[in-house]
């Protein structure tokens, strides 16, 4: 086996040498070595769960990409480097990936401190840093090698505000948000949009990621007398807040950002998340073919488990990477340029994703207005809860 | 106002939850004068064993509690027998490091077995709510309060009236004397660890059920809050731990009430510092009680440092200096840059912890102060980067010393806990002081390193820059240790009463050590800020403080070369184990434990 591999490799490189630079791409296409992407993300440490979800999304996308014949006949693969979302480790990983000639581009990292600390190294090293969960407004300002498919909060939050204020008719809102760069940026966009729709913001409360007890926060919320609670949370803290809100007797409508969209939210929240409204980018019964392929494929691969938002981001990111590499080949600069050329890549989150070359982000995320009914996410039927 | 009643009740409910962990910590501290950093991990293990019992085996609640208690007690016994007992006669600080290593290993084992995804741990009690004030409490609140109070009461009675309890207290007061009186000290320790671990496990189970959620990140938070509560109540005092927990819960709740949610932990840690400064033995320490720490320096026992010949050091410096000229990858250079930056931090910590005996657990705060100062100076006031970094160092030296000075009167573990709290306070102030620090959004676009107008952007130039800065700091520190100042520092560490009797002003020397140490740490943070180009309140976190302490203990307290060697080892090992993917932190924890086991005085020994 390995003999044959080596022989083809030798043949490939000999051919490349003989044919010269002009034909190098054809020679590479013959090579049996997979095209390698570097991933920098948390597999251990406090954010390990998100790295695990990335892997699930990546692996599913890769199965489909390989089944469709790979990239011009070559397989696509990734090498996952655990950063623990720690900037010290992500910068070392960045150097490692930049100096590894096999790596054609990089995906990640998860948190802003880890990702943006590594950006200067990727920028100077001329390797694309494709941050697909990096919503920090300054992420893509790190240089022309920084690209992101993370849904811009300037896009997402007005959709949520429209759902809460115009569709659900909430007039006086309490906003609870994760006090991170993401939560803070989201809150600001949400508050702005909600005010434009004519709602009043009764109170906003930021909490740190490790917080588990929200009872006292909820007393503040109660005293502000809102008619709706907005959660800018991840699924685990979102579920905690919903549970405790119901336990302390708050009966207001709860409306949450798409990041709670996960089967874990239902599992952790139990009865308390019944009737919680969630603005998401896709939903299980969405007739779009890319959504149906994604959900069916995911359930098949992972024993019937429903995918969540982070799985979808990773799945989309890998498909985007494949599309970009198809155009750009294996040259790092050509790959960067390919980001400007790639068009209408089918995507769970965006439908058809095309980069805005100016901001190096994708605009126009899809919108679905869901509500939890009988322990399942369902499309909201317009009935008040 | 009715809201205040609600805030009070909420505070008591949360305090109730903290009490479960605090009681276990207090018990262990009471006997072995050890902050058991693995207590949170036992809590985690208990929660997951509980999950297996409830979700997979469908055991009824009483049986679940028994299963969890027994299994957790077993884990505690194993930790005591294989992790801590071999370190009994070594340096007092070695067991502390061992518990850190054990907590790495336990957390990783749980993560690898159960995956890091959070899980629901359904409560097995009926869902009845009782209306109290504006809110409600459920049966689980009552059960948690019951378990907390009953265990505290039982422990109190056990310690006061039973024979084994007397033995425990005798061991706590004077281990050698107890042994001479025929107390089987090992059995006492075993009993204590078994009980504390059982409590820890059950608390993990109950808290998991309470929030219907367990995940692998819960262990560090549990330890932190437990330690705060325990120390507020008086370290080693079991009923005090319960009251301390309730007080902590109340202060947090009122903090939220008055200032808002993002200030919650700020109040928890401020409470701790205030209590430590006003009543160093905790709120409920009796006046007659013997001081909880030994009067003389057995906390950091001197050992014979390994003598490294001067030529060997020169050769090593030369090799590292010319390394970028050799064919090594940028990855290796970047890893070593990280090591040099951590080395500067370790130099700082080894001075304050090793040489003068103030074991700090909040050293990342100095990095953060240096980093923010340097970043803001260069961004807002366009100060050249080289000067901005020095500014960061000076600010760290000044602010760090000012912040720590109220706790100069503390000894031993209490210094560690006070500095831990100060570290958290600095991080929370950075998060909340938005007009200056830009809060959670952080500071982006920090200019790259530059010197005299030349940008240092290639890994080679950054490598040389950080290496030279570290070597200069190390040489300065070496000179300092050899001077009369260094001798005075060590005198204070080894016997502060004798030092005072000799006419040394403790506070002045402690300040000097923190000024020098703060500068080194601030410079390290400043360089990091310009290297990363983006920092926020999470960049320099508690894990970094713990890592720095690990480096220093591993290298040998007070040992300059040891600090640098430790930094290279602890930055390098996780990178070397990268090939093991998810298993690398587990392997790292095991290696750490083995190092502590066989070199408890550190690789190069205490100076």
mmCIF file of N, CA and C in Angstrom, chain A residues 245-316:
data_model
loop_
_atom_site.group_PDB
_atom_site.id
_atom_site.type_symbol
_atom_site.label_atom_id
_atom_site.label_comp_id
_atom_site.label_asym_id
_atom_site.label_seq_id
_atom_site.Cartn_x
_atom_site.Cartn_y
_atom_site.Cartn_z
ATOM 1 N N UNK A 245 -35.684 31.621 35.580
ATOM 2 C CA UNK A 245 -36.736 32.619 35.401
ATOM 3 C C UNK A 245 -38.092 32.007 35.730
ATOM 4 N N UNK A 246 -38.333 30.806 35.231
ATOM 5 C CA UNK A 246 -39.614 30.159 35.513
ATOM 6 C C UNK A 246 -39.720 29.808 36.994
ATOM 7 N N UNK A 247 -38.581 29.373 37.584
ATOM 8 C CA UNK A 247 -38.618 28.991 39.006
ATOM 9 C C UNK A 247 -38.939 30.176 39.903
ATOM 10 N N UNK A 248 -38.414 31.358 39.557
ATOM 11 C CA UNK A 248 -38.717 32.500 40.422
ATOM 12 C C UNK A 248 -40.041 33.153 40.026
ATOM 13 N N UNK A 249 -40.741 32.544 39.082
ATOM 14 C CA UNK A 249 -42.098 32.989 38.799
ATOM 15 C C UNK A 249 -42.210 34.054 37.727
ATOM 16 N N UNK A 250 -41.163 34.268 36.931
ATOM 17 C CA UNK A 250 -41.282 35.200 35.815
ATOM 18 C C UNK A 250 -41.982 34.473 34.667
ATOM 19 N N UNK A 251 -43.082 35.056 34.192
ATOM 20 C CA UNK A 251 -43.854 34.360 33.158
ATOM 21 C C UNK A 251 -43.760 35.050 31.814
ATOM 22 N N UNK A 252 -42.888 36.054 31.700
ATOM 23 C CA UNK A 252 -42.798 36.816 30.454
ATOM 24 C C UNK A 252 -42.338 35.949 29.277
ATOM 25 N N UNK A 253 -42.615 36.464 28.084
ATOM 26 C CA UNK A 253 -42.137 35.810 26.865
ATOM 27 C C UNK A 253 -40.614 35.876 26.847
ATOM 28 N N UNK A 254 -39.975 34.746 26.482
ATOM 29 C CA UNK A 254 -38.517 34.737 26.361
ATOM 30 C C UNK A 254 -38.170 34.576 24.885
ATOM 31 N N UNK A 255 -37.245 35.392 24.423
ATOM 32 C CA UNK A 255 -36.847 35.351 23.024
ATOM 33 C C UNK A 255 -35.315 35.293 23.010
ATOM 34 N N UNK A 256 -34.729 34.294 22.318
ATOM 35 C CA UNK A 256 -33.292 34.075 22.437
ATOM 36 C C UNK A 256 -32.597 34.138 21.085
ATOM 37 N N UNK A 257 -31.303 34.482 21.135
ATOM 38 C CA UNK A 257 -30.491 34.554 19.919
ATOM 39 C C UNK A 257 -30.197 33.152 19.398
ATOM 40 N N UNK A 258 -29.751 33.055 18.137
ATOM 41 C CA UNK A 258 -29.618 31.759 17.477
ATOM 42 C C UNK A 258 -28.591 30.848 18.135
ATOM 43 N N UNK A 259 -27.690 31.429 18.955
ATOM 44 C CA UNK A 259 -26.647 30.597 19.552
ATOM 45 C C UNK A 259 -27.195 29.598 20.573
ATOM 46 N N UNK A 260 -28.447 29.739 21.000
ATOM 47 C CA UNK A 260 -29.007 28.716 21.901
ATOM 48 C C UNK A 260 -29.575 27.549 21.106
ATOM 49 N N UNK A 261 -29.596 27.701 19.760
ATOM 50 C CA UNK A 261 -30.252 26.684 18.946
ATOM 51 C C UNK A 261 -29.447 25.393 18.960
ATOM 52 N N UNK A 262 -29.836 24.486 19.841
ATOM 53 C CA UNK A 262 -29.123 23.230 20.031
ATOM 54 C C UNK A 262 -30.051 22.264 20.746
ATOM 55 N N UNK A 263 -29.969 20.985 20.410
ATOM 56 C CA UNK A 263 -30.778 20.027 21.177
ATOM 57 C C UNK A 263 -30.434 20.067 22.665
ATOM 58 N N UNK A 264 -29.186 20.504 22.969
ATOM 59 C CA UNK A 264 -28.788 20.585 24.375
ATOM 60 C C UNK A 264 -29.626 21.631 25.122
ATOM 61 N N UNK A 265 -30.029 22.676 24.425
ATOM 62 C CA UNK A 265 -30.848 23.708 25.054
ATOM 63 C C UNK A 265 -32.148 23.081 25.568
ATOM 64 N N UNK A 266 -32.734 22.203 24.769
ATOM 65 C CA UNK A 266 -33.975 21.541 25.166
ATOM 66 C C UNK A 266 -33.729 20.571 26.307
ATOM 67 N N UNK A 267 -32.587 19.858 26.214
ATOM 68 C CA UNK A 267 -32.281 18.858 27.234
ATOM 69 C C UNK A 267 -32.001 19.531 28.574
ATOM 70 N N UNK A 268 -31.193 20.595 28.538
ATOM 71 C CA UNK A 268 -30.793 21.252 29.787
ATOM 72 C C UNK A 268 -31.925 22.098 30.352
ATOM 73 N N UNK A 269 -32.743 22.653 29.465
ATOM 74 C CA UNK A 269 -33.790 23.557 29.936
ATOM 75 C C UNK A 269 -35.055 22.831 30.359
ATOM 76 N N UNK A 270 -35.298 21.652 29.770
ATOM 77 C CA UNK A 270 -36.488 20.888 30.128
ATOM 78 C C UNK A 270 -37.757 21.684 29.867
ATOM 79 N N UNK A 271 -38.726 21.575 30.784
ATOM 80 C CA UNK A 271 -40.016 22.235 30.595
ATOM 81 C C UNK A 271 -39.889 23.753 30.571
ATOM 82 N N UNK A 272 -38.832 24.255 31.211
ATOM 83 C CA UNK A 272 -38.716 25.709 31.334
ATOM 84 C C UNK A 272 -38.515 26.393 29.993
ATOM 85 N N UNK A 273 -37.989 25.688 28.989
ATOM 86 C CA UNK A 273 -37.746 26.361 27.718
ATOM 87 C C UNK A 273 -38.934 26.201 26.763
ATOM 88 N N UNK A 274 -40.003 25.549 27.217
ATOM 89 C CA UNK A 274 -41.226 25.477 26.412
ATOM 90 C C UNK A 274 -41.681 26.903 26.101
ATOM 91 N N UNK A 275 -42.076 27.122 24.871
ATOM 92 C CA UNK A 275 -42.552 28.439 24.402
ATOM 93 C C UNK A 275 -41.451 29.493 24.303
ATOM 94 N N UNK A 276 -40.204 29.128 24.451
ATOM 95 C CA UNK A 276 -39.137 30.103 24.228
ATOM 96 C C UNK A 276 -39.001 30.319 22.717
ATOM 97 N N UNK A 277 -38.934 31.584 22.319
ATOM 98 C CA UNK A 277 -38.780 31.914 20.900
ATOM 99 C C UNK A 277 -37.307 32.041 20.560
ATOM 100 N N UNK A 278 -36.930 31.519 19.400
ATOM 101 C CA UNK A 278 -35.537 31.571 18.994
ATOM 102 C C UNK A 278 -35.464 32.036 17.548
ATOM 103 N N UNK A 279 -34.681 33.085 17.328
ATOM 104 C CA UNK A 279 -34.445 33.495 15.945
ATOM 105 C C UNK A 279 -33.237 32.729 15.438
ATOM 106 N N UNK A 280 -33.423 31.910 14.383
ATOM 107 C CA UNK A 280 -32.301 31.085 13.921
ATOM 108 C C UNK A 280 -32.057 31.312 12.443
ATOM 109 N N UNK A 281 -31.038 30.630 11.937
ATOM 110 C CA UNK A 281 -30.693 30.769 10.525
ATOM 111 C C UNK A 281 -31.283 29.634 9.691
ATOM 112 N N UNK A 282 -31.671 28.539 10.322
ATOM 113 C CA UNK A 282 -32.312 27.445 9.593
ATOM 114 C C UNK A 282 -33.189 26.702 10.586
ATOM 115 N N UNK A 283 -34.029 25.816 10.125
ATOM 116 C CA UNK A 283 -34.840 25.015 11.038
ATOM 117 C C UNK A 283 -35.033 23.639 10.433
ATOM 118 N N UNK A 284 -35.370 22.657 11.259
ATOM 119 C CA UNK A 284 -35.337 21.264 10.799
ATOM 120 C C UNK A 284 -36.205 20.998 9.570
ATOM 121 N N UNK A 285 -37.362 21.644 9.479
ATOM 122 C CA UNK A 285 -38.245 21.332 8.351
ATOM 123 C C UNK A 285 -38.015 22.263 7.174
ATOM 124 N N UNK A 286 -36.960 23.070 7.280
ATOM 125 C CA UNK A 286 -36.618 23.994 6.206
ATOM 126 C C UNK A 286 -36.529 23.225 4.890
ATOM 127 N N UNK A 287 -37.316 23.610 3.861
ATOM 128 C CA UNK A 287 -37.289 22.821 2.612
ATOM 129 C C UNK A 287 -36.012 23.013 1.794
ATOM 130 N N UNK A 288 -35.151 24.003 2.157
ATOM 131 C CA UNK A 288 -33.945 24.211 1.355
ATOM 132 C C UNK A 288 -33.141 22.909 1.286
ATOM 133 N N UNK A 289 -32.674 22.508 0.082
ATOM 134 C CA UNK A 289 -31.983 21.217 -0.046
ATOM 135 C C UNK A 289 -30.722 21.146 0.824
ATOM 136 N N UNK A 290 -29.952 22.268 0.930
ATOM 137 C CA UNK A 290 -28.708 22.193 1.705
ATOM 138 C C UNK A 290 -29.000 21.900 3.184
ATOM 139 N N UNK A 291 -30.125 22.430 3.684
ATOM 140 C CA UNK A 291 -30.482 22.170 5.077
ATOM 141 C C UNK A 291 -30.885 20.712 5.247
ATOM 142 N N UNK A 292 -31.701 20.216 4.308
ATOM 143 C CA UNK A 292 -32.151 18.830 4.417
ATOM 144 C C UNK A 292 -30.981 17.860 4.322
ATOM 145 N N UNK A 293 -30.036 18.113 3.386
ATOM 146 C CA UNK A 293 -28.861 17.247 3.271
ATOM 147 C C UNK A 293 -28.084 17.272 4.582
ATOM 148 N N UNK A 294 -27.890 18.474 5.127
ATOM 149 C CA UNK A 294 -27.108 18.632 6.351
ATOM 150 C C UNK A 294 -27.751 17.867 7.505
ATOM 151 N N UNK A 295 -29.033 18.107 7.737
ATOM 152 C CA UNK A 295 -29.681 17.494 8.899
ATOM 153 C C UNK A 295 -29.759 15.980 8.741
ATOM 154 N N UNK A 296 -30.163 15.522 7.549
ATOM 155 C CA UNK A 296 -30.269 14.072 7.347
ATOM 156 C C UNK A 296 -28.894 13.422 7.491
ATOM 157 N N UNK A 297 -27.891 14.035 6.861
ATOM 158 C CA UNK A 297 -26.548 13.476 6.936
ATOM 159 C C UNK A 297 -26.038 13.443 8.365
ATOM 160 N N UNK A 298 -26.300 14.515 9.112
ATOM 161 C CA UNK A 298 -25.807 14.604 10.476
ATOM 162 C C UNK A 298 -26.434 13.525 11.352
ATOM 163 N N UNK A 299 -27.761 13.395 11.216
ATOM 164 C CA UNK A 299 -28.458 12.393 12.044
ATOM 165 C C UNK A 299 -27.959 10.989 11.705
ATOM 166 N N UNK A 300 -27.690 10.757 10.432
ATOM 167 C CA UNK A 300 -27.245 9.436 10.017
ATOM 168 C C UNK A 300 -25.862 9.148 10.608
ATOM 169 N N UNK A 301 -24.988 10.143 10.540
ATOM 170 C CA UNK A 301 -23.606 9.926 10.974
ATOM 171 C C UNK A 301 -23.500 9.843 12.492
ATOM 172 N N UNK A 302 -24.334 10.606 13.202
ATOM 173 C CA UNK A 302 -24.176 10.684 14.661
ATOM 174 C C UNK A 302 -25.376 10.125 15.409
ATOM 175 N N UNK A 303 -25.830 8.952 15.021
ATOM 176 C CA UNK A 303 -26.856 8.218 15.760
ATOM 177 C C UNK A 303 -28.101 9.032 16.087
ATOM 178 N N UNK A 304 -28.598 9.732 15.098
ATOM 179 C CA UNK A 304 -29.884 10.394 15.296
ATOM 180 C C UNK A 304 -29.853 11.688 16.075
ATOM 181 N N UNK A 305 -28.659 12.162 16.436
ATOM 182 C CA UNK A 305 -28.576 13.425 17.180
ATOM 183 C C UNK A 305 -28.837 14.590 16.223
ATOM 184 N N UNK A 306 -29.615 15.567 16.697
ATOM 185 C CA UNK A 306 -29.883 16.769 15.890
ATOM 186 C C UNK A 306 -28.649 17.663 15.906
ATOM 187 N N UNK A 307 -28.303 18.275 14.795
ATOM 188 C CA UNK A 307 -27.167 19.199 14.792
ATOM 189 C C UNK A 307 -27.531 20.520 15.472
ATOM 190 N N UNK A 308 -26.532 21.229 15.959
ATOM 191 C CA UNK A 308 -26.800 22.541 16.542
ATOM 192 C C UNK A 308 -26.104 23.629 15.733
ATOM 193 N N UNK A 309 -26.199 24.865 16.223
ATOM 194 C CA UNK A 309 -25.690 25.997 15.458
ATOM 195 C C UNK A 309 -24.192 25.860 15.190
ATOM 196 N N UNK A 310 -23.413 25.421 16.200
ATOM 197 C CA UNK A 310 -21.964 25.331 16.002
ATOM 198 C C UNK A 310 -21.597 24.227 15.011
ATOM 199 N N UNK A 311 -22.374 23.131 15.014
ATOM 200 C CA UNK A 311 -22.171 22.100 14.000
ATOM 201 C C UNK A 311 -22.379 22.687 12.613
ATOM 202 N N UNK A 312 -23.425 23.498 12.493
ATOM 203 C CA UNK A 312 -23.745 24.077 11.186
ATOM 204 C C UNK A 312 -22.653 25.042 10.731
ATOM 205 N N UNK A 313 -22.143 25.871 11.660
ATOM 206 C CA UNK A 313 -21.068 26.810 11.289
ATOM 207 C C UNK A 313 -19.864 26.037 10.742
ATOM 208 N N UNK A 314 -19.506 24.951 11.445
ATOM 209 C CA UNK A 314 -18.327 24.188 11.050
ATOM 210 C C UNK A 314 -18.554 23.489 9.710
ATOM 211 N N UNK A 315 -19.752 22.954 9.545
ATOM 212 C CA UNK A 315 -20.107 22.261 8.290
ATOM 213 C C UNK A 315 -20.008 23.234 7.126
ATOM 214 N N UNK A 316 -20.605 24.407 7.305
ATOM 215 C CA UNK A 316 -20.547 25.431 6.257
ATOM 216 C C UNK A 316 -19.107 25.858 5.981
#
